[in-house]
Amino acid sequence: MKKLGVAVIGTGFWGRNHARVFKELEETELLAVCDINAERAKAVAKQFGVKPYTNVGRMLKRKDIEAVSVCTWSTSLAKEALKALKAEKHVLVEKPMAANTKQAEKLIETAEKQGLHITVGFLMRFIPGVQHIKTAVKKRTIGDIVCATAKRVSQWPERIGDVGVVKDLAIHDIDIMRHLFNEDPIAVYAKTGRMLHRKYEDYAHIMLTFKGGKNAFIESNWLTPYKTRILTVTGSRAIMKLDYITQRLTVEDSKETKQPRIPWKEPLK
């Protein structure tokens, strides 16, 4: 089987994870990593036995690199992803993909024009429990959907420096709600604010309204003293609750509470 030659742009906390997974997957061959921090690029390259770069353009000239992951600061994701697309590479770009819709649309247009694939790193979709809930919603095994609620809270992450809590945390749950209901909301209400941090919002309360009266509620913050990642979907016949951290899924109806045995799976894979 021919492996897909890949490279990673950005070798910070999350870029290292991308590099590790590409190294472990049977379908991919990690060939290079790139970072403006030369020492960090060298360290990650040495860890995985690949070539380090500090210049993206030079790395993208390699013909054996067919796809790249872009894991830079959020504000530079679109710029680096566009470079890769123009170099005729398929792109996996970390969320939030771009700083605004104009940048995002430019990436999509470029990928389509070049005949390339571009996808955003919304990893929560690939957690087995989410896939079980998605199937239940589609088949209506839990009845008519009343609402979905997501709670994604924790302390301030030191690695964050260029976005607020909406683009860091809430964005995952906005994507999941659209994914579960397979449609865009028809109305959005949101309240964000700053309690401890001066530059960016550190809490967000969001309500999404979908066709047919379905609602989704999202709570995100960087203020809570412990980390919680919970998704609850309420149907007319049953309620499904997923703990993203443990990947434990609970299904409750009028007669019993069940916990399906679902193997834990790394969403990056």
PDB file of C-alpha atoms in Angstrom:
ATOM      1  CA  MET A   1       0.000   0.000   0.000  1.00  0.00           C
ATOM      2  CA  LYS A   2       1.378   3.386  -1.008  1.00  0.00           C
ATOM      3  CA  LYS A   3       1.519   5.712   1.953  1.00  0.00           C
ATOM      4  CA  LEU A   4       0.471   9.358   1.791  1.00  0.00           C
ATOM      5  CA  GLY A   5       3.458  11.645   2.278  1.00  0.00           C
ATOM      6  CA  VAL A   6       2.610  14.275   4.889  1.00  0.00           C
ATOM      7  CA  ALA A   7       4.183  17.194   6.734  1.00  0.00           C
ATOM      8  CA  VAL A   8       3.168  19.336   9.699  1.00  0.00           C
ATOM      9  CA  ILE A   9       3.342  23.137   9.809  1.00  0.00           C
ATOM     10  CA  GLY A  10       3.589  24.288  13.419  1.00  0.00           C
ATOM     11  CA  THR A  11       5.200  22.080  16.060  1.00  0.00           C
ATOM     12  CA  GLY A  12       3.655  23.452  19.220  1.00  0.00           C
ATOM     13  CA  PHE A  13       1.461  21.470  21.604  1.00  0.00           C
ATOM     14  CA  TRP A  14      -1.076  20.345  19.015  1.00  0.00           C
ATOM     15  CA  GLY A  15       1.330  20.117  16.087  1.00  0.00           C
ATOM     16  CA  ARG A  16       3.342  17.522  18.006  1.00  0.00           C
ATOM     17  CA  ASN A  17       0.199  15.421  18.328  1.00  0.00           C
ATOM     18  CA  HIS A  18      -0.422  15.610  14.596  1.00  0.00           C
ATOM     19  CA  ALA A  19       3.162  14.568  13.911  1.00  0.00           C
ATOM     20  CA  ARG A  20       2.907  11.653  16.350  1.00  0.00           C
ATOM     21  CA  VAL A  21      -0.333  10.364  14.840  1.00  0.00           C
ATOM     22  CA  PHE A  22       0.938  10.644  11.261  1.00  0.00           C
ATOM     23  CA  LYS A  23       3.986   8.656  12.364  1.00  0.00           C
ATOM     24  CA  GLU A  24       1.786   5.963  13.908  1.00  0.00           C
ATOM     25  CA  LEU A  25      -0.812   5.613  11.148  1.00  0.00           C
ATOM     26  CA  GLU A  26      -0.262   2.863   8.583  1.00  0.00           C
ATOM     27  CA  GLU A  27      -1.685   5.013   5.778  1.00  0.00           C
ATOM     28  CA  THR A  28       0.668   7.985   6.172  1.00  0.00           C
ATOM     29  CA  GLU A  29       4.390   8.654   6.094  1.00  0.00           C
ATOM     30  CA  LEU A  30       5.544  11.679   8.065  1.00  0.00           C
ATOM     31  CA  LEU A  31       8.283  13.331   6.000  1.00  0.00           C
ATOM     32  CA  ALA A  32       8.897  16.755   7.532  1.00  0.00           C
ATOM     33  CA  VAL A  33       7.908  19.339  10.117  1.00  0.00           C
ATOM     34  CA  CYS A  34       8.160  23.122   9.959  1.00  0.00           C
ATOM     35  CA  ASP A  35       8.187  25.826  12.613  1.00  0.00           C
ATOM     36  CA  ILE A  36       9.499  29.398  12.799  1.00  0.00           C
ATOM     37  CA  ASN A  37      11.162  28.328  16.051  1.00  0.00           C
ATOM     38  CA  ALA A  38      14.209  26.436  14.775  1.00  0.00           C
ATOM     39  CA  GLU A  39      14.973  24.681  18.055  1.00  0.00           C
ATOM     40  CA  ARG A  40      11.427  23.411  18.398  1.00  0.00           C
ATOM     41  CA  ALA A  41      11.357  22.241  14.778  1.00  0.00           C
ATOM     42  CA  LYS A  42      14.625  20.366  15.294  1.00  0.00           C
ATOM     43  CA  ALA A  43      13.425  18.767  18.522  1.00  0.00           C
ATOM     44  CA  VAL A  44      10.197  17.465  16.995  1.00  0.00           C
ATOM     45  CA  ALA A  45      11.960  16.369  13.811  1.00  0.00           C
ATOM     46  CA  LYS A  46      14.499  14.431  15.863  1.00  0.00           C
ATOM     47  CA  GLN A  47      11.741  12.824  17.937  1.00  0.00           C
ATOM     48  CA  PHE A  48      10.037  11.435  14.834  1.00  0.00           C
ATOM     49  CA  GLY A  49      13.044  10.956  12.568  1.00  0.00           C
ATOM     50  CA  VAL A  50      12.143  13.483   9.875  1.00  0.00           C
ATOM     51  CA  LYS A  51      13.612  16.632   8.326  1.00  0.00           C
ATOM     52  CA  PRO A  52      13.047  19.995  10.074  1.00  0.00           C
ATOM     53  CA  TYR A  53      12.288  23.245   8.249  1.00  0.00           C
ATOM     54  CA  THR A  54      11.865  26.853   9.302  1.00  0.00           C
ATOM     55  CA  ASN A  55      10.751  28.022   5.851  1.00  0.00           C
ATOM     56  CA  VAL A  56       7.321  26.767   4.743  1.00  0.00           C
ATOM     57  CA  GLY A  57       7.880  27.603   1.084  1.00  0.00           C
ATOM     58  CA  ARG A  58      11.054  25.542   0.934  1.00  0.00           C
ATOM     59  CA  MET A  59       9.346  22.542   2.528  1.00  0.00           C
ATOM     60  CA  LEU A  60       6.332  22.766   0.220  1.00  0.00           C
ATOM     61  CA  LYS A  61       8.577  22.443  -2.846  1.00  0.00           C
ATOM     62  CA  ARG A  62       9.083  18.779  -2.000  1.00  0.00           C
ATOM     63  CA  LYS A  63       7.164  16.596  -4.461  1.00  0.00           C
ATOM     64  CA  ASP A  64       6.943  13.671  -2.040  1.00  0.00           C
ATOM     65  CA  ILE A  65       4.854  15.750   0.373  1.00  0.00           C
ATOM     66  CA  GLU A  66       1.257  15.328  -0.795  1.00  0.00           C
ATOM     67  CA  ALA A  67      -0.628  16.701   2.220  1.00  0.00           C
ATOM     68  CA  VAL A  68       0.034  18.936   5.208  1.00  0.00           C
ATOM     69  CA  SER A  69      -1.457  19.636   8.607  1.00  0.00           C
ATOM     70  CA  VAL A  70      -1.507  23.303   9.593  1.00  0.00           C
ATOM     71  CA  CYS A  71      -1.248  23.699  13.382  1.00  0.00           C
ATOM     72  CA  THR A  72       0.026  27.246  13.814  1.00  0.00           C
ATOM     73  CA  TRP A  73      -1.372  30.115  15.877  1.00  0.00           C
ATOM     74  CA  SER A  74      -5.059  30.564  15.074  1.00  0.00           C
ATOM     75  CA  THR A  75      -4.493  33.960  13.455  1.00  0.00           C
ATOM     76  CA  SER A  76      -2.041  32.507  10.910  1.00  0.00           C
ATOM     77  CA  LEU A  77      -3.868  29.280  10.025  1.00  0.00           C
ATOM     78  CA  ALA A  78      -5.475  30.646   6.857  1.00  0.00           C
ATOM     79  CA  LYS A  79      -2.238  32.152   5.554  1.00  0.00           C
ATOM     80  CA  GLU A  80      -0.268  28.925   5.945  1.00  0.00           C
ATOM     81  CA  ALA A  81      -3.108  26.766   4.620  1.00  0.00           C
ATOM     82  CA  LEU A  82      -3.345  28.950   1.509  1.00  0.00           C
ATOM     83  CA  LYS A  83       0.390  28.528   0.882  1.00  0.00           C
ATOM     84  CA  ALA A  84      -0.038  24.759   1.017  1.00  0.00           C
ATOM     85  CA  LEU A  85      -3.011  24.772  -1.354  1.00  0.00           C
ATOM     86  CA  LYS A  86      -1.163  26.956  -3.850  1.00  0.00           C
ATOM     87  CA  ALA A  87       1.690  24.439  -3.659  1.00  0.00           C
ATOM     88  CA  GLU A  88      -0.853  21.758  -4.664  1.00  0.00           C
ATOM     89  CA  LYS A  89      -0.992  19.995  -1.295  1.00  0.00           C
ATOM     90  CA  HIS A  90      -4.092  18.598   0.381  1.00  0.00           C
ATOM     91  CA  VAL A  91      -4.701  20.377   3.688  1.00  0.00           C
ATOM     92  CA  LEU A  92      -5.900  19.499   7.173  1.00  0.00           C
ATOM     93  CA  VAL A  93      -6.147  22.850   8.947  1.00  0.00           C
ATOM     94  CA  GLU A  94      -6.779  23.137  12.652  1.00  0.00           C
ATOM     95  CA  LYS A  95      -9.810  25.015  13.884  1.00  0.00           C
ATOM     96  CA  PRO A  96     -10.874  27.770  13.644  1.00  0.00           C
ATOM     97  CA  MET A  97      -9.491  27.527  10.070  1.00  0.00           C
ATOM     98  CA  ALA A  98      -9.488  31.293   9.530  1.00  0.00           C
ATOM     99  CA  ALA A  99      -9.921  34.628  11.267  1.00  0.00           C
ATOM    100  CA  ASN A 100     -13.039  35.496   9.249  1.00  0.00           C
ATOM    101  CA  THR A 101     -15.437  34.117   6.651  1.00  0.00           C
ATOM    102  CA  LYS A 102     -13.658  35.847   3.769  1.00  0.00           C
ATOM    103  CA  GLN A 103     -10.442  33.962   4.537  1.00  0.00           C
ATOM    104  CA  ALA A 104     -12.323  30.680   4.940  1.00  0.00           C
ATOM    105  CA  GLU A 105     -14.143  31.103   1.633  1.00  0.00           C
ATOM    106  CA  LYS A 106     -10.837  31.874  -0.089  1.00  0.00           C
ATOM    107  CA  LEU A 107      -9.400  28.574   1.162  1.00  0.00           C
ATOM    108  CA  ILE A 108     -12.418  26.611  -0.052  1.00  0.00           C
ATOM    109  CA  GLU A 109     -12.386  28.328  -3.459  1.00  0.00           C
ATOM    110  CA  THR A 110      -8.656  27.680  -3.878  1.00  0.00           C
ATOM    111  CA  ALA A 111      -9.007  24.008  -2.942  1.00  0.00           C
ATOM    112  CA  GLU A 112     -11.867  23.539  -5.410  1.00  0.00           C
ATOM    113  CA  LYS A 113      -9.969  25.325  -8.166  1.00  0.00           C
ATOM    114  CA  GLN A 114      -6.878  23.177  -7.571  1.00  0.00           C
ATOM    115  CA  GLY A 115      -8.860  19.952  -7.244  1.00  0.00           C
ATOM    116  CA  LEU A 116      -7.590  19.448  -3.698  1.00  0.00           C
ATOM    117  CA  HIS A 117      -9.083  18.356  -0.395  1.00  0.00           C
ATOM    118  CA  ILE A 118      -9.251  20.720   2.571  1.00  0.00           C
ATOM    119  CA  THR A 119     -10.786  19.785   5.903  1.00  0.00           C
ATOM    120  CA  VAL A 120     -10.917  21.370   9.347  1.00  0.00           C
ATOM    121  CA  GLY A 121      -9.759  19.610  12.511  1.00  0.00           C
ATOM    122  CA  PHE A 122     -13.126  19.208  14.215  1.00  0.00           C
ATOM    123  CA  LEU A 123     -12.034  16.066  16.036  1.00  0.00           C
ATOM    124  CA  MET A 124     -15.064  15.671  18.272  1.00  0.00           C
ATOM    125  CA  ARG A 125     -17.011  14.255  15.325  1.00  0.00           C
ATOM    126  CA  PHE A 126     -14.815  11.157  15.370  1.00  0.00           C
ATOM    127  CA  ILE A 127     -15.312  10.180  18.994  1.00  0.00           C
ATOM    128  CA  PRO A 128     -17.283   6.889  18.958  1.00  0.00           C
ATOM    129  CA  GLY A 129     -19.882   8.210  21.416  1.00  0.00           C
ATOM    130  CA  VAL A 130     -20.661  11.153  19.138  1.00  0.00           C
ATOM    131  CA  GLN A 131     -21.084   8.771  16.228  1.00  0.00           C
ATOM    132  CA  HIS A 132     -23.503   6.665  18.304  1.00  0.00           C
ATOM    133  CA  ILE A 133     -25.521   9.774  19.171  1.00  0.00           C
ATOM    134  CA  LYS A 134     -25.507  10.878  15.530  1.00  0.00           C
ATOM    135  CA  THR A 135     -26.929   7.498  14.493  1.00  0.00           C
ATOM    136  CA  ALA A 136     -29.582   7.630  17.229  1.00  0.00           C
ATOM    137  CA  VAL A 137     -30.668  11.111  16.136  1.00  0.00           C
ATOM    138  CA  LYS A 138     -30.831  10.063  12.485  1.00  0.00           C
ATOM    139  CA  LYS A 139     -32.798   6.863  13.195  1.00  0.00           C
ATOM    140  CA  ARG A 140     -34.927   8.593  15.849  1.00  0.00           C
ATOM    141  CA  THR A 141     -34.283   5.787  18.332  1.00  0.00           C
ATOM    142  CA  ILE A 142     -34.486   8.335  21.164  1.00  0.00           C
ATOM    143  CA  GLY A 143     -37.640   9.876  19.734  1.00  0.00           C
ATOM    144  CA  ASP A 144     -38.118  13.449  18.599  1.00  0.00           C
ATOM    145  CA  ILE A 145     -35.214  15.702  19.547  1.00  0.00           C
ATOM    146  CA  VAL A 146     -36.133  18.261  22.167  1.00  0.00           C
ATOM    147  CA  CYS A 147     -32.743  19.881  22.668  1.00  0.00           C
ATOM    148  CA  ALA A 148     -29.009  19.312  22.908  1.00  0.00           C
ATOM    149  CA  THR A 149     -26.749  20.805  25.561  1.00  0.00           C
ATOM    150  CA  ALA A 150     -22.966  21.083  25.622  1.00  0.00           C
ATOM    151  CA  LYS A 151     -20.748  22.102  28.522  1.00  0.00           C
ATOM    152  CA  ARG A 152     -17.068  22.689  27.743  1.00  0.00           C
ATOM    153  CA  VAL A 153     -15.361  24.509  30.601  1.00  0.00           C
ATOM    154  CA  SER A 154     -11.922  24.613  32.213  1.00  0.00           C
ATOM    155  CA  GLN A 155      -9.230  26.913  33.537  1.00  0.00           C
ATOM    156  CA  TRP A 156      -7.364  29.371  31.333  1.00  0.00           C
ATOM    157  CA  PRO A 157      -5.074  27.415  28.943  1.00  0.00           C
ATOM    158  CA  GLU A 158      -1.616  28.991  28.900  1.00  0.00           C
ATOM    159  CA  ARG A 159      -1.067  27.842  25.310  1.00  0.00           C
ATOM    160  CA  ILE A 160      -3.822  30.201  24.086  1.00  0.00           C
ATOM    161  CA  GLY A 161      -2.718  33.677  23.089  1.00  0.00           C
ATOM    162  CA  ASP A 162      -4.574  34.880  20.017  1.00  0.00           C
ATOM    163  CA  VAL A 163      -8.261  33.883  20.315  1.00  0.00           C
ATOM    164  CA  GLY A 164     -11.058  33.899  22.861  1.00  0.00           C
ATOM    165  CA  VAL A 165     -13.076  31.043  24.297  1.00  0.00           C
ATOM    166  CA  VAL A 166     -15.516  30.954  21.359  1.00  0.00           C
ATOM    167  CA  LYS A 167     -12.850  30.052  18.794  1.00  0.00           C
ATOM    168  CA  ASP A 168     -10.987  27.826  21.237  1.00  0.00           C
ATOM    169  CA  LEU A 169     -13.758  25.831  22.937  1.00  0.00           C
ATOM    170  CA  ALA A 170     -17.302  26.720  21.855  1.00  0.00           C
ATOM    171  CA  ILE A 171     -16.432  26.218  18.199  1.00  0.00           C
ATOM    172  CA  HIS A 172     -16.252  22.449  18.788  1.00  0.00           C
ATOM    173  CA  ASP A 173     -19.794  22.332  20.119  1.00  0.00           C
ATOM    174  CA  ILE A 174     -21.176  24.643  17.444  1.00  0.00           C
ATOM    175  CA  ASP A 175     -19.799  22.168  14.911  1.00  0.00           C
ATOM    176  CA  ILE A 176     -21.191  19.162  16.788  1.00  0.00           C
ATOM    177  CA  MET A 177     -24.697  20.628  16.924  1.00  0.00           C
ATOM    178  CA  ARG A 178     -24.661  21.249  13.174  1.00  0.00           C
ATOM    179  CA  HIS A 179     -23.247  17.755  12.678  1.00  0.00           C
ATOM    180  CA  LEU A 180     -25.870  16.010  14.830  1.00  0.00           C
ATOM    181  CA  PHE A 181     -28.826  17.828  13.291  1.00  0.00           C
ATOM    182  CA  ASN A 182     -27.298  17.842   9.797  1.00  0.00           C
ATOM    183  CA  GLU A 183     -28.327  21.443   9.203  1.00  0.00           C
ATOM    184  CA  ASP A 184     -27.420  25.023   9.977  1.00  0.00           C
ATOM    185  CA  PRO A 185     -29.292  26.919  12.697  1.00  0.00           C
ATOM    186  CA  ILE A 186     -31.936  29.405  11.634  1.00  0.00           C
ATOM    187  CA  ALA A 187     -31.291  31.693  14.606  1.00  0.00           C
ATOM    188  CA  VAL A 188     -28.423  32.329  17.023  1.00  0.00           C
ATOM    189  CA  TYR A 189     -28.350  34.076  20.375  1.00  0.00           C
ATOM    190  CA  ALA A 190     -25.042  34.491  22.158  1.00  0.00           C
ATOM    191  CA  LYS A 191     -23.685  36.295  25.190  1.00  0.00           C
ATOM    192  CA  THR A 192     -19.954  36.559  25.726  1.00  0.00           C
ATOM    193  CA  GLY A 193     -17.862  38.537  28.149  1.00  0.00           C
ATOM    194  CA  ARG A 194     -14.670  38.940  30.138  1.00  0.00           C
ATOM    195  CA  MET A 195     -14.421  38.260  33.848  1.00  0.00           C
ATOM    196  CA  LEU A 196     -10.698  37.694  34.376  1.00  0.00           C
ATOM    197  CA  HIS A 197      -8.984  38.271  31.041  1.00  0.00           C
ATOM    198  CA  ARG A 198      -8.693  41.679  29.459  1.00  0.00           C
ATOM    199  CA  LYS A 199      -8.072  40.952  25.798  1.00  0.00           C
ATOM    200  CA  TYR A 200     -10.434  38.103  24.845  1.00  0.00           C
ATOM    201  CA  GLU A 201     -13.792  36.792  25.997  1.00  0.00           C
ATOM    202  CA  ASP A 202     -13.413  34.088  28.637  1.00  0.00           C
ATOM    203  CA  TYR A 203     -17.016  32.893  28.789  1.00  0.00           C
ATOM    204  CA  ALA A 204     -19.776  32.296  26.257  1.00  0.00           C
ATOM    205  CA  HIS A 205     -23.411  31.233  26.458  1.00  0.00           C
ATOM    206  CA  ILE A 206     -24.865  30.329  23.078  1.00  0.00           C
ATOM    207  CA  MET A 207     -28.312  29.198  21.946  1.00  0.00           C
ATOM    208  CA  LEU A 208     -28.843  27.806  18.458  1.00  0.00           C
ATOM    209  CA  THR A 209     -32.351  27.328  17.080  1.00  0.00           C
ATOM    210  CA  PHE A 210     -32.934  24.812  14.298  1.00  0.00           C
ATOM    211  CA  LYS A 211     -35.923  24.038  12.119  1.00  0.00           C
ATOM    212  CA  GLY A 212     -38.751  22.172  13.780  1.00  0.00           C
ATOM    213  CA  GLY A 213     -38.214  23.837  17.147  1.00  0.00           C
ATOM    214  CA  LYS A 214     -34.983  22.038  18.061  1.00  0.00           C
ATOM    215  CA  ASN A 215     -32.631  24.055  20.259  1.00  0.00           C
ATOM    216  CA  ALA A 216     -29.007  23.661  21.273  1.00  0.00           C
ATOM    217  CA  PHE A 217     -27.406  25.290  24.297  1.00  0.00           C
ATOM    218  CA  ILE A 218     -23.656  25.752  24.650  1.00  0.00           C
ATOM    219  CA  GLU A 219     -21.749  26.807  27.766  1.00  0.00           C
ATOM    220  CA  SER A 220     -18.030  27.497  27.438  1.00  0.00           C
ATOM    221  CA  ASN A 221     -15.553  29.227  29.710  1.00  0.00           C
ATOM    222  CA  TRP A 222     -11.972  29.473  30.916  1.00  0.00           C
ATOM    223  CA  LEU A 223     -13.077  30.209  34.483  1.00  0.00           C
ATOM    224  CA  THR A 224     -13.995  26.843  35.978  1.00  0.00           C
ATOM    225  CA  PRO A 225     -11.491  25.253  38.406  1.00  0.00           C
ATOM    226  CA  TYR A 226     -11.812  21.844  36.751  1.00  0.00           C
ATOM    227  CA  LYS A 227     -12.134  20.524  33.212  1.00  0.00           C
ATOM    228  CA  THR A 228     -15.550  19.317  32.020  1.00  0.00           C
ATOM    229  CA  ARG A 229     -16.585  18.215  28.542  1.00  0.00           C
ATOM    230  CA  ILE A 230     -20.190  16.988  28.396  1.00  0.00           C
ATOM    231  CA  LEU A 231     -22.745  16.553  25.597  1.00  0.00           C
ATOM    232  CA  THR A 232     -26.397  15.775  26.389  1.00  0.00           C
ATOM    233  CA  VAL A 233     -29.071  15.123  23.769  1.00  0.00           C
ATOM    234  CA  THR A 234     -32.662  14.991  25.008  1.00  0.00           C
ATOM    235  CA  GLY A 235     -35.241  13.074  23.002  1.00  0.00           C
ATOM    236  CA  SER A 236     -38.901  12.355  23.659  1.00  0.00           C
ATOM    237  CA  ARG A 237     -38.109   8.703  24.457  1.00  0.00           C
ATOM    238  CA  ALA A 238     -34.592   8.804  25.885  1.00  0.00           C
ATOM    239  CA  ILE A 239     -31.665  11.002  26.899  1.00  0.00           C
ATOM    240  CA  MET A 240     -28.088  10.378  25.749  1.00  0.00           C
ATOM    241  CA  LYS A 241     -25.169  11.822  27.692  1.00  0.00           C
ATOM    242  CA  LEU A 242     -21.527  11.685  26.626  1.00  0.00           C
ATOM    243  CA  ASP A 243     -18.461  12.526  28.693  1.00  0.00           C
ATOM    244  CA  TYR A 244     -15.901  13.539  26.073  1.00  0.00           C
ATOM    245  CA  ILE A 245     -12.978  13.013  28.446  1.00  0.00           C
ATOM    246  CA  THR A 246     -13.749   9.420  29.435  1.00  0.00           C
ATOM    247  CA  GLN A 247     -15.788   8.780  26.255  1.00  0.00           C
ATOM    248  CA  ARG A 248     -18.421   7.151  28.472  1.00  0.00           C
ATOM    249  CA  LEU A 249     -21.900   7.191  26.942  1.00  0.00           C
ATOM    250  CA  THR A 250     -25.074   6.894  29.035  1.00  0.00           C
ATOM    251  CA  VAL A 251     -28.558   6.255  27.652  1.00  0.00           C
ATOM    252  CA  GLU A 252     -31.550   6.802  29.939  1.00  0.00           C
ATOM    253  CA  ASP A 253     -35.206   6.075  29.233  1.00  0.00           C
ATOM    254  CA  SER A 254     -38.284   5.636  31.442  1.00  0.00           C
ATOM    255  CA  LYS A 255     -37.276   2.102  32.430  1.00  0.00           C
ATOM    256  CA  GLU A 256     -33.499   1.904  32.700  1.00  0.00           C
ATOM    257  CA  THR A 257     -30.085   3.504  32.410  1.00  0.00           C
ATOM    258  CA  LYS A 258     -27.610   1.840  30.060  1.00  0.00           C
ATOM    259  CA  GLN A 259     -23.920   2.356  29.357  1.00  0.00           C
ATOM    260  CA  PRO A 260     -22.993   0.835  25.985  1.00  0.00           C
ATOM    261  CA  ARG A 261     -19.518  -0.690  25.888  1.00  0.00           C
ATOM    262  CA  ILE A 262     -17.712   1.526  23.421  1.00  0.00           C
ATOM    263  CA  PRO A 263     -13.917   1.212  23.144  1.00  0.00           C
ATOM    264  CA  TRP A 264     -12.005   4.440  23.818  1.00  0.00           C
ATOM    265  CA  LYS A 265     -10.545   5.859  20.613  1.00  0.00           C
ATOM    266  CA  GLU A 266      -8.156   8.718  19.946  1.00  0.00           C
ATOM    267  CA  PRO A 267     -10.174  11.134  17.762  1.00  0.00           C
ATOM    268  CA  LEU A 268      -7.098  12.245  15.809  1.00  0.00           C
ATOM    269  CA  LYS A 269      -6.906   8.737  14.373  1.00  0.00           C
TER     270      LYS A 269
END
